[in-house]
Backbone atoms as SQL, in Angstrom:
CREATE TABLE atoms (id INTEGER PRIMARY KEY, chain TEXT, resi INTEGER, resn TEXT, atom TEXT, x REAL, y REAL, z REAL);
INSERT INTO atoms VALUES
  (1, 'A', 1, 'MET', 'N', 14.063, 0.322, -2.889),
  (2, 'A', 1, 'MET', 'CA', 14.308, 1.037, -0.873),
  (3, 'A', 1, 'MET', 'C', 13.773, -0.156, -0.009),
  (4, 'A', 2, 'ASN', 'N', 13.766, -0.862, 0.266),
  (5, 'A', 2, 'ASN', 'CA', 13.414, -1.696, 0.516),
  (6, 'A', 2, 'ASN', 'C', 13.180, -1.114, 2.701),
  (7, 'A', 3, 'LYS', 'N', 12.363, -1.255, 3.859),
  (8, 'A', 3, 'LYS', 'CA', 11.565, -0.965, 4.669),
  (9, 'A', 3, 'LYS', 'C', 13.169, -0.759, 5.928),
  (10, 'A', 4, 'SER', 'N', 14.478, -2.122, 5.665),
  (11, 'A', 4, 'SER', 'CA', 14.982, -1.217, 6.108),
  (12, 'A', 4, 'SER', 'C', 16.414, -0.722, 5.962),
  (13, 'A', 5, 'GLU', 'N', 16.697, -0.178, 5.064),
  (14, 'A', 5, 'GLU', 'CA', 17.760, 0.750, 3.914),
  (15, 'A', 5, 'GLU', 'C', 17.044, 2.591, 4.162),
  (16, 'A', 6, 'LEU', 'N', 15.138, 1.826, 4.931),
  (17, 'A', 6, 'LEU', 'CA', 14.835, 3.254, 4.859),
  (18, 'A', 6, 'LEU', 'C', 14.930, 3.515, 6.539),
  (19, 'A', 7, 'ILE', 'N', 14.609, 2.726, 7.311),
  (20, 'A', 7, 'ILE', 'CA', 15.510, 2.544, 8.637),
  (21, 'A', 7, 'ILE', 'C', 16.272, 3.383, 8.283),
  (22, 'A', 8, 'GLU', 'N', 17.733, 2.622, 7.950),
  (23, 'A', 8, 'GLU', 'CA', 18.901, 2.692, 8.431),
  (24, 'A', 8, 'GLU', 'C', 18.955, 4.393, 7.949),
  (25, 'A', 9, 'GLN', 'N', 18.576, 5.173, 6.245),
  (26, 'A', 9, 'GLN', 'CA', 18.409, 6.366, 5.951),
  (27, 'A', 9, 'GLN', 'C', 18.151, 7.444, 7.286),
  (28, 'A', 10, 'LEU', 'N', 16.895, 6.653, 7.575),
  (29, 'A', 10, 'LEU', 'CA', 16.379, 7.370, 8.851),
  (30, 'A', 10, 'LEU', 'C', 17.539, 8.047, 10.128),
  (31, 'A', 11, 'SER', 'N', 18.096, 6.803, 10.383),
  (32, 'A', 11, 'SER', 'CA', 18.815, 6.692, 11.402),
  (33, 'A', 11, 'SER', 'C', 19.601, 7.582, 11.575),
  (34, 'A', 12, 'ALA', 'N', 20.670, 7.625, 9.858),
  (35, 'A', 12, 'ALA', 'CA', 21.835, 8.392, 9.846),
  (36, 'A', 12, 'ALA', 'C', 21.338, 10.303, 9.406),
  (37, 'A', 13, 'LYS', 'N', 20.332, 10.162, 9.183),
  (38, 'A', 13, 'LYS', 'CA', 19.833, 11.821, 8.424),
  (39, 'A', 13, 'LYS', 'C', 19.359, 12.265, 9.546),
  (40, 'A', 14, 'ALA', 'N', 18.674, 11.897, 10.822),
  (41, 'A', 14, 'ALA', 'CA', 17.936, 12.488, 11.439),
  (42, 'A', 14, 'ALA', 'C', 18.714, 11.865, 13.288),
  (43, 'A', 15, 'ASN', 'N', 20.415, 11.471, 13.021),
  (44, 'A', 15, 'ASN', 'CA', 20.704, 10.936, 13.823),
  (45, 'A', 15, 'ASN', 'C', 20.318, 10.654, 15.148),
  (46, 'A', 16, 'VAL', 'N', 19.447, 9.670, 15.231),
  (47, 'A', 16, 'VAL', 'CA', 18.973, 8.714, 16.123),
  (48, 'A', 16, 'VAL', 'C', 19.224, 7.237, 15.981),
  (49, 'A', 17, 'THR', 'N', 19.177, 6.175, 16.176),
  (50, 'A', 17, 'THR', 'CA', 19.150, 4.783, 16.925),
  (51, 'A', 17, 'THR', 'C', 18.498, 3.787, 15.853),
  (52, 'A', 18, 'LYS', 'N', 19.008, 3.452, 15.597),
  (53, 'A', 18, 'LYS', 'CA', 18.590, 2.322, 14.638),
  (54, 'A', 18, 'LYS', 'C', 17.275, 2.078, 15.319),
  (55, 'A', 19, 'LYS', 'N', 16.768, 1.866, 17.115),
  (56, 'A', 19, 'LYS', 'CA', 15.630, 0.680, 17.533),
  (57, 'A', 19, 'LYS', 'C', 14.688, 2.372, 16.978),
  (58, 'A', 20, 'LYS', 'N', 14.792, 3.681, 17.344),
  (59, 'A', 20, 'LYS', 'CA', 14.222, 4.712, 16.882),
  (60, 'A', 20, 'LYS', 'C', 13.500, 4.675, 15.751),
  (61, 'A', 21, 'ALA', 'N', 14.209, 5.000, 14.631),
  (62, 'A', 21, 'ALA', 'CA', 14.272, 5.024, 13.253),
  (63, 'A', 21, 'ALA', 'C', 12.813, 4.215, 13.250),
  (64, 'A', 22, 'GLU', 'N', 13.495, 2.826, 13.496),
  (65, 'A', 22, 'GLU', 'CA', 12.313, 0.906, 13.505),
  (66, 'A', 22, 'GLU', 'C', 11.670, 1.945, 14.023),
  (67, 'A', 23, 'LEU', 'N', 11.274, 2.031, 14.760),
  (68, 'A', 23, 'LEU', 'CA', 9.829, 2.891, 15.917),
  (69, 'A', 23, 'LEU', 'C', 9.353, 3.722, 15.041),
  (70, 'A', 24, 'VAL', 'N', 9.590, 4.500, 14.406),
  (71, 'A', 24, 'VAL', 'CA', 8.637, 6.365, 13.570),
  (72, 'A', 24, 'VAL', 'C', 8.518, 5.300, 12.648),
  (73, 'A', 25, 'VAL', 'N', 9.370, 4.385, 11.931),
  (74, 'A', 25, 'VAL', 'CA', 8.554, 3.682, 10.425),
  (75, 'A', 25, 'VAL', 'C', 7.795, 2.958, 10.994),
  (76, 'A', 26, 'ASN', 'N', 7.110, 1.781, 11.717),
  (77, 'A', 26, 'ASN', 'CA', 6.325, 1.217, 12.306),
  (78, 'A', 26, 'ASN', 'C', 5.064, 2.169, 12.257),
  (79, 'A', 27, 'LEU', 'N', 5.635, 2.653, 12.778),
  (80, 'A', 27, 'LEU', 'CA', 3.870, 3.696, 13.229),
  (81, 'A', 27, 'LEU', 'C', 3.721, 3.857, 11.945),
  (82, 'A', 28, 'ILE', 'N', 4.549, 4.518, 12.003),
  (83, 'A', 28, 'ILE', 'CA', 3.857, 4.759, 10.191),
  (84, 'A', 28, 'ILE', 'C', 2.983, 4.269, 9.492),
  (85, 'A', 29, 'PHE', 'N', 3.959, 3.651, 8.675),
  (86, 'A', 29, 'PHE', 'CA', 3.151, 2.176, 8.574),
  (87, 'A', 29, 'PHE', 'C', 1.808, 1.837, 8.941),
  (88, 'A', 30, 'ASP', 'N', 2.111, 1.579, 10.369),
  (89, 'A', 30, 'ASP', 'CA', 1.139, 0.256, 10.690),
  (90, 'A', 30, 'ASP', 'C', -0.056, 1.591, 10.801),
  (91, 'A', 31, 'SER', 'N', -0.386, 2.819, 10.587),
  (92, 'A', 31, 'SER', 'CA', -1.001, 3.632, 10.744),
  (93, 'A', 31, 'SER', 'C', -1.725, 3.959, 9.714),
  (94, 'A', 32, 'MET', 'N', -0.915, 3.920, 8.895),
  (95, 'A', 32, 'MET', 'CA', -1.156, 3.801, 6.817),
  (96, 'A', 32, 'MET', 'C', -1.644, 2.526, 7.426),
  (97, 'A', 33, 'ALA', 'N', -1.349, 1.401, 6.944),
  (98, 'A', 33, 'ALA', 'CA', -2.618, 0.802, 6.976),
  (99, 'A', 33, 'ALA', 'C', -3.816, 0.327, 7.962),
  (100, 'A', 34, 'ASP', 'N', -4.013, 0.479, 9.175),
  (101, 'A', 34, 'ASP', 'CA', -5.240, 0.981, 9.555),
  (102, 'A', 34, 'ASP', 'C', -6.573, 1.976, 8.871),
  (103, 'A', 35, 'ALA', 'N', -5.208, 2.712, 8.115),
  (104, 'A', 35, 'ALA', 'CA', -6.745, 4.307, 8.308),
  (105, 'A', 35, 'ALA', 'C', -7.205, 3.600, 6.546),
  (106, 'A', 36, 'LEU', 'N', -6.227, 2.850, 5.929),
  (107, 'A', 36, 'LEU', 'CA', -6.908, 2.133, 4.809),
  (108, 'A', 36, 'LEU', 'C', -7.843, 1.102, 5.315),
  (109, 'A', 37, 'ALA', 'N', -7.483, 0.571, 6.498),
  (110, 'A', 37, 'ALA', 'CA', -8.655, -0.584, 6.553),
  (111, 'A', 37, 'ALA', 'C', -9.456, 0.086, 6.497),
  (112, 'A', 38, 'LYS', 'N', -9.799, 1.066, 7.866),
  (113, 'A', 38, 'LYS', 'CA', -11.118, 2.176, 7.763),
  (114, 'A', 38, 'LYS', 'C', -11.364, 2.983, 6.603),
  (115, 'A', 39, 'GLY', 'N', -10.812, 2.075, 5.459),
  (116, 'A', 39, 'GLY', 'CA', -11.727, 3.501, 4.278),
  (117, 'A', 39, 'GLY', 'C', -10.859, 4.273, 4.253),
  (118, 'A', 40, 'ASP', 'N', -10.160, 4.943, 4.531),
  (119, 'A', 40, 'ASP', 'CA', -9.907, 6.047, 4.540),
  (120, 'A', 40, 'ASP', 'C', -8.578, 5.911, 3.050),
  (121, 'A', 41, 'ARG', 'N', -9.016, 7.694, 2.818),
  (122, 'A', 41, 'ARG', 'CA', -7.693, 7.994, 1.554),
  (123, 'A', 41, 'ARG', 'C', -6.566, 8.283, 2.562),
  (124, 'A', 42, 'ILE', 'N', -5.889, 8.013, 1.991),
  (125, 'A', 42, 'ILE', 'CA', -4.410, 9.082, 2.353),
  (126, 'A', 42, 'ILE', 'C', -3.416, 9.602, 0.590),
  (127, 'A', 43, 'GLU', 'N', -2.473, 10.681, 1.438),
  (128, 'A', 43, 'GLU', 'CA', -2.050, 11.491, 0.493),
  (129, 'A', 43, 'GLU', 'C', -0.671, 12.078, 1.134),
  (130, 'A', 44, 'ILE', 'N', 0.141, 11.952, 0.354),
  (131, 'A', 44, 'ILE', 'CA', 0.960, 12.399, 1.029),
  (132, 'A', 44, 'ILE', 'C', 1.779, 13.309, -0.569),
  (133, 'A', 45, 'ARG', 'N', 2.224, 14.876, 0.079),
  (134, 'A', 45, 'ARG', 'CA', 1.360, 15.728, -0.934),
  (135, 'A', 45, 'ARG', 'C', 3.334, 15.844, -1.507),
  (136, 'A', 46, 'GLY', 'N', 3.372, 15.089, -3.234),
  (137, 'A', 46, 'GLY', 'CA', 4.744, 14.859, -3.546),
  (138, 'A', 46, 'GLY', 'C', 4.931, 13.588, -3.775),
  (139, 'A', 47, 'PHE', 'N', 4.431, 12.778, -3.840),
  (140, 'A', 47, 'PHE', 'CA', 4.309, 11.849, -2.543),
  (141, 'A', 47, 'PHE', 'C', 3.328, 11.012, -3.563),
  (142, 'A', 48, 'GLY', 'N', 2.008, 11.366, -3.980),
  (143, 'A', 48, 'GLY', 'CA', 0.201, 10.127, -3.999),
  (144, 'A', 48, 'GLY', 'C', 0.134, 9.919, -3.306),
  (145, 'A', 49, 'SER', 'N', -0.617, 9.184, -3.363),
  (146, 'A', 49, 'SER', 'CA', -1.795, 9.017, -2.972),
  (147, 'A', 49, 'SER', 'C', -2.074, 6.899, -2.574),
  (148, 'A', 50, 'LEU', 'N', -2.956, 7.346, -1.607),
  (149, 'A', 50, 'LEU', 'CA', -3.133, 5.760, -1.418),
  (150, 'A', 50, 'LEU', 'C', -4.789, 5.483, -1.079),
  (151, 'A', 51, 'VAL', 'N', -5.441, 4.275, -2.112),
  (152, 'A', 51, 'VAL', 'CA', -6.553, 4.168, -1.562),
  (153, 'A', 51, 'VAL', 'C', -7.614, 2.427, -1.966),
  (154, 'A', 52, 'ASN', 'N', -8.318, 2.587, -0.805),
  (155, 'A', 52, 'ASN', 'CA', -8.781, 1.127, -1.484),
  (156, 'A', 52, 'ASN', 'C', -9.782, 0.850, -2.858),
  (157, 'A', 53, 'LYS', 'N', -9.983, 0.107, -3.827),
  (158, 'A', 53, 'LYS', 'CA', -10.849, 0.782, -4.393),
  (159, 'A', 53, 'LYS', 'C', -11.989, -0.979, -4.581),
  (160, 'A', 54, 'HIS', 'N', -13.773, -0.763, -5.043),
  (161, 'A', 54, 'HIS', 'CA', -14.116, -2.103, -4.717),
  (162, 'A', 54, 'HIS', 'C', -14.323, -2.471, -6.136),
  (163, 'A', 55, 'TYR', 'N', -14.610, -3.448, -6.618),
  (164, 'A', 55, 'TYR', 'CA', -14.174, -4.083, -7.333),
  (165, 'A', 55, 'TYR', 'C', -15.135, -4.775, -7.850),
  (166, 'A', 56, 'GLU', 'N', -16.663, -4.881, -8.401),
  (167, 'A', 56, 'GLU', 'CA', -17.501, -5.577, -8.622),
  (168, 'A', 56, 'GLU', 'C', -17.104, -6.526, -9.289),
  (169, 'A', 57, 'ALA', 'N', -18.183, -7.682, -9.289),
  (170, 'A', 57, 'ALA', 'CA', -18.021, -9.291, -9.904),
  (171, 'A', 57, 'ALA', 'C', -18.200, -9.133, -11.301),
  (172, 'A', 58, 'TYR', 'N', -17.047, -9.833, -12.197),
  (173, 'A', 58, 'TYR', 'CA', -17.302, -9.018, -13.935),
  (174, 'A', 58, 'TYR', 'C', -17.575, -10.382, -14.304),
  (175, 'A', 59, 'ASP', 'N', -17.372, -10.215, -15.937),
  (176, 'A', 59, 'ASP', 'CA', -17.031, -11.943, -16.157),
  (177, 'A', 59, 'ASP', 'C', -15.985, -11.333, -17.535),
  (178, 'A', 60, 'GLY', 'N', -14.652, -12.538, -17.165),
  (179, 'A', 60, 'GLY', 'CA', -13.864, -11.954, -17.825),
  (180, 'A', 60, 'GLY', 'C', -13.082, -13.134, -19.137),
  (181, 'A', 61, 'ARG', 'N', -12.634, -13.179, -19.785),
  (182, 'A', 61, 'ARG', 'CA', -11.612, -13.569, -20.482),
  (183, 'A', 61, 'ARG', 'C', -10.562, -13.737, -20.357),
  (184, 'A', 62, 'ASN', 'N', -11.086, -15.201, -20.440),
  (185, 'A', 62, 'ASN', 'CA', -8.959, -15.876, -20.684),
  (186, 'A', 62, 'ASN', 'C', -8.339, -15.728, -22.133),
  (187, 'A', 63, 'PRO', 'N', -7.190, -14.702, -22.320),
  (188, 'A', 63, 'PRO', 'CA', -6.478, -13.446, -23.675),
  (189, 'A', 63, 'PRO', 'C', -5.814, -15.363, -24.012),
  (190, 'A', 64, 'ARG', 'N', -5.792, -16.452, -23.589),
  (191, 'A', 64, 'ARG', 'CA', -4.488, -17.375, -24.809),
  (192, 'A', 64, 'ARG', 'C', -5.763, -18.701, -24.787),
  (193, 'A', 65, 'THR', 'N', -7.258, -18.801, -24.729),
  (194, 'A', 65, 'THR', 'CA', -7.674, -19.759, -24.359),
  (195, 'A', 65, 'THR', 'C', -9.288, -18.418, -24.925),
  (196, 'A', 66, 'GLY', 'N', -9.881, -17.620, -25.083),
  (197, 'A', 66, 'GLY', 'CA', -10.740, -16.818, -25.094),
  (198, 'A', 66, 'GLY', 'C', -11.645, -17.654, -24.098),
  (199, 'A', 67, 'GLU', 'N', -11.912, -18.079, -22.727),
  (200, 'A', 67, 'GLU', 'CA', -13.097, -19.105, -22.714),
  (201, 'A', 67, 'GLU', 'C', -13.588, -17.665, -21.263),
  (202, 'A', 68, 'VAL', 'N', -14.096, -17.499, -21.541),
  (203, 'A', 68, 'VAL', 'CA', -15.203, -16.837, -20.125),
  (204, 'A', 68, 'VAL', 'C', -15.213, -16.955, -18.730),
  (205, 'A', 69, 'ILE', 'N', -14.675, -16.246, -17.431),
  (206, 'A', 69, 'ILE', 'CA', -14.249, -16.468, -16.650),
  (207, 'A', 69, 'ILE', 'C', -14.837, -15.884, -16.103),
  (208, 'A', 70, 'GLN', 'N', -15.437, -16.238, -14.950),
  (209, 'A', 70, 'GLN', 'CA', -15.990, -15.473, -13.514),
  (210, 'A', 70, 'GLN', 'C', -15.448, -14.453, -12.910),
  (211, 'A', 71, 'VAL', 'N', -15.251, -13.074, -12.424),
  (212, 'A', 71, 'VAL', 'CA', -13.768, -12.603, -11.707),
  (213, 'A', 71, 'VAL', 'C', -14.955, -11.967, -10.712),
  (214, 'A', 72, 'PRO', 'N', -14.491, -12.869, -9.806),
  (215, 'A', 72, 'PRO', 'CA', -14.827, -12.411, -8.192),
  (216, 'A', 72, 'PRO', 'C', -14.977, -11.148, -8.136),
  (217, 'A', 73, 'GLU', 'N', -16.147, -10.341, -7.083),
  (218, 'A', 73, 'GLU', 'CA', -15.836, -8.631, -6.594),
  (219, 'A', 73, 'GLU', 'C', -14.848, -9.145, -5.547),
  (220, 'A', 74, 'ASN', 'N', -13.942, -8.154, -5.473),
  (221, 'A', 74, 'ASN', 'CA', -12.877, -7.993, -4.963),
  (222, 'A', 74, 'ASN', 'C', -12.155, -6.175, -4.011),
  (223, 'A', 75, 'ALA', 'N', -11.582, -6.128, -2.851),
  (224, 'A', 75, 'ALA', 'CA', -11.129, -5.330, -2.012),
  (225, 'A', 75, 'ALA', 'C', -9.443, -4.976, -2.258),
  (226, 'A', 76, 'CYS', 'N', -9.323, -4.256, -2.868),
  (227, 'A', 76, 'CYS', 'CA', -7.942, -3.632, -3.363),
  (228, 'A', 76, 'CYS', 'C', -7.406, -2.603, -3.079),
  (229, 'A', 77, 'PRO', 'N', -6.350, -2.664, -2.214),
  (230, 'A', 77, 'PRO', 'CA', -5.456, -1.006, -2.623),
  (231, 'A', 77, 'PRO', 'C', -5.227, -0.113, -3.947),
  (232, 'A', 78, 'SER', 'N', -4.578, 0.811, -4.269),
  (233, 'A', 78, 'SER', 'CA', -4.455, 1.123, -5.318),
  (234, 'A', 78, 'SER', 'C', -3.741, 2.050, -5.281),
  (235, 'A', 79, 'SER', 'N', -3.081, 2.237, -5.828),
  (236, 'A', 79, 'SER', 'CA', -2.291, 4.214, -5.578),
  (237, 'A', 79, 'SER', 'C', -2.836, 5.140, -6.750),
  (238, 'A', 80, 'ARG', 'N', -2.338, 6.051, -6.664),
  (239, 'A', 80, 'ARG', 'CA', -2.920, 6.909, -7.688),
  (240, 'A', 80, 'ARG', 'C', -1.645, 8.346, -8.046);
Protein backbone atom coordinates (compact mmCIF):
# COMPACT_ATOMS: atom_id res chain seq x y z
CA MET A 1 0.00 0.00 0.00
CA ASN A 2 1.35 3.42 -0.86
CA LYS A 3 0.44 6.82 0.52
CA SER A 4 -2.26 7.61 -2.05
CA GLU A 5 -3.92 4.21 -1.47
CA LEU A 6 -3.88 4.88 2.28
CA ILE A 7 -5.53 8.25 1.69
CA GLU A 8 -8.22 6.66 -0.48
CA GLN A 9 -8.99 3.97 2.09
CA LEU A 10 -9.11 6.48 4.95
CA SER A 11 -11.42 8.69 2.90
CA ALA A 12 -13.78 5.80 2.17
CA LYS A 13 -13.81 4.29 5.68
CA ALA A 14 -14.09 7.57 7.57
CA ASN A 15 -16.52 9.06 5.04
CA VAL A 16 -14.45 12.24 4.62
CA THR A 17 -13.15 14.00 1.53
CA LYS A 18 -9.86 12.90 0.04
CA LYS A 19 -8.46 16.34 0.84
CA LYS A 20 -9.23 15.90 4.57
CA ALA A 21 -7.89 12.34 4.53
CA GLU A 22 -4.68 13.57 2.88
CA LEU A 23 -4.34 16.27 5.54
CA VAL A 24 -4.66 13.66 8.32
CA VAL A 25 -2.16 11.27 6.72
CA ASN A 26 0.36 14.07 6.11
CA LEU A 27 -0.06 15.32 9.69
CA ILE A 28 0.64 11.85 11.09
CA PHE A 29 3.68 11.25 8.86
CA ASP A 30 5.07 14.73 9.53
CA SER A 31 4.64 14.25 13.29
CA MET A 32 6.43 10.90 13.10
CA ALA A 33 9.29 12.38 11.06
CA ASP A 34 9.65 15.27 13.55
CA ALA A 35 9.73 12.85 16.49
CA LEU A 36 12.41 10.70 14.85
CA ALA A 37 14.45 13.80 13.96
CA LYS A 38 14.40 14.80 17.67
CA GLY A 39 15.64 11.34 18.62
CA ASP A 40 12.33 10.14 20.07
CA ARG A 41 11.14 6.56 19.77
CA ILE A 42 7.77 5.82 18.14
CA GLU A 43 5.76 2.80 19.25
CA ILE A 44 2.44 1.85 17.66
CA ARG A 45 0.90 -1.11 19.48
CA GLY A 46 0.08 -3.98 17.17
CA PHE A 47 2.22 -2.48 14.39
CA GLY A 48 5.78 -1.93 15.58
CA SER A 49 8.25 0.65 16.79
CA LEU A 50 10.61 3.04 15.04
CA VAL A 51 13.83 4.48 16.39
CA ASN A 52 16.93 6.16 14.97
CA LYS A 53 20.06 4.16 15.65
CA HIS A 54 23.58 5.52 15.61
CA TYR A 55 26.29 3.23 14.26
CA GLU A 56 29.95 3.94 14.95
CA ALA A 57 32.49 3.71 12.15
CA TYR A 58 34.01 0.26 11.65
CA ASP A 59 36.20 -1.76 9.30
CA GLY A 60 34.11 -3.82 6.92
CA ARG A 61 35.00 -6.32 4.26
CA ASN A 62 34.00 -6.43 0.61
CA PRO A 63 32.44 -9.91 0.24
CA ARG A 64 33.55 -10.22 -3.39
CA THR A 65 37.19 -9.24 -3.07
CA GLY A 66 37.85 -9.60 0.65
CA GLU A 67 39.26 -6.06 0.67
CA VAL A 68 39.00 -4.25 4.01
CA ILE A 69 37.03 -1.01 3.71
CA GLN A 70 36.28 1.76 6.19
CA VAL A 71 32.53 2.10 6.85
CA PRO A 72 31.72 5.60 8.15
CA GLU A 73 29.53 6.29 11.17
CA ASN A 74 25.86 6.56 10.37
CA ALA A 75 22.55 7.43 11.98
CA CYS A 76 19.67 5.71 10.29
CA PRO A 77 16.06 4.86 11.11
CA SER A 78 15.41 1.35 12.29
CA SER A 79 12.21 -0.57 12.91
CA ARG A 80 11.75 -3.35 15.38
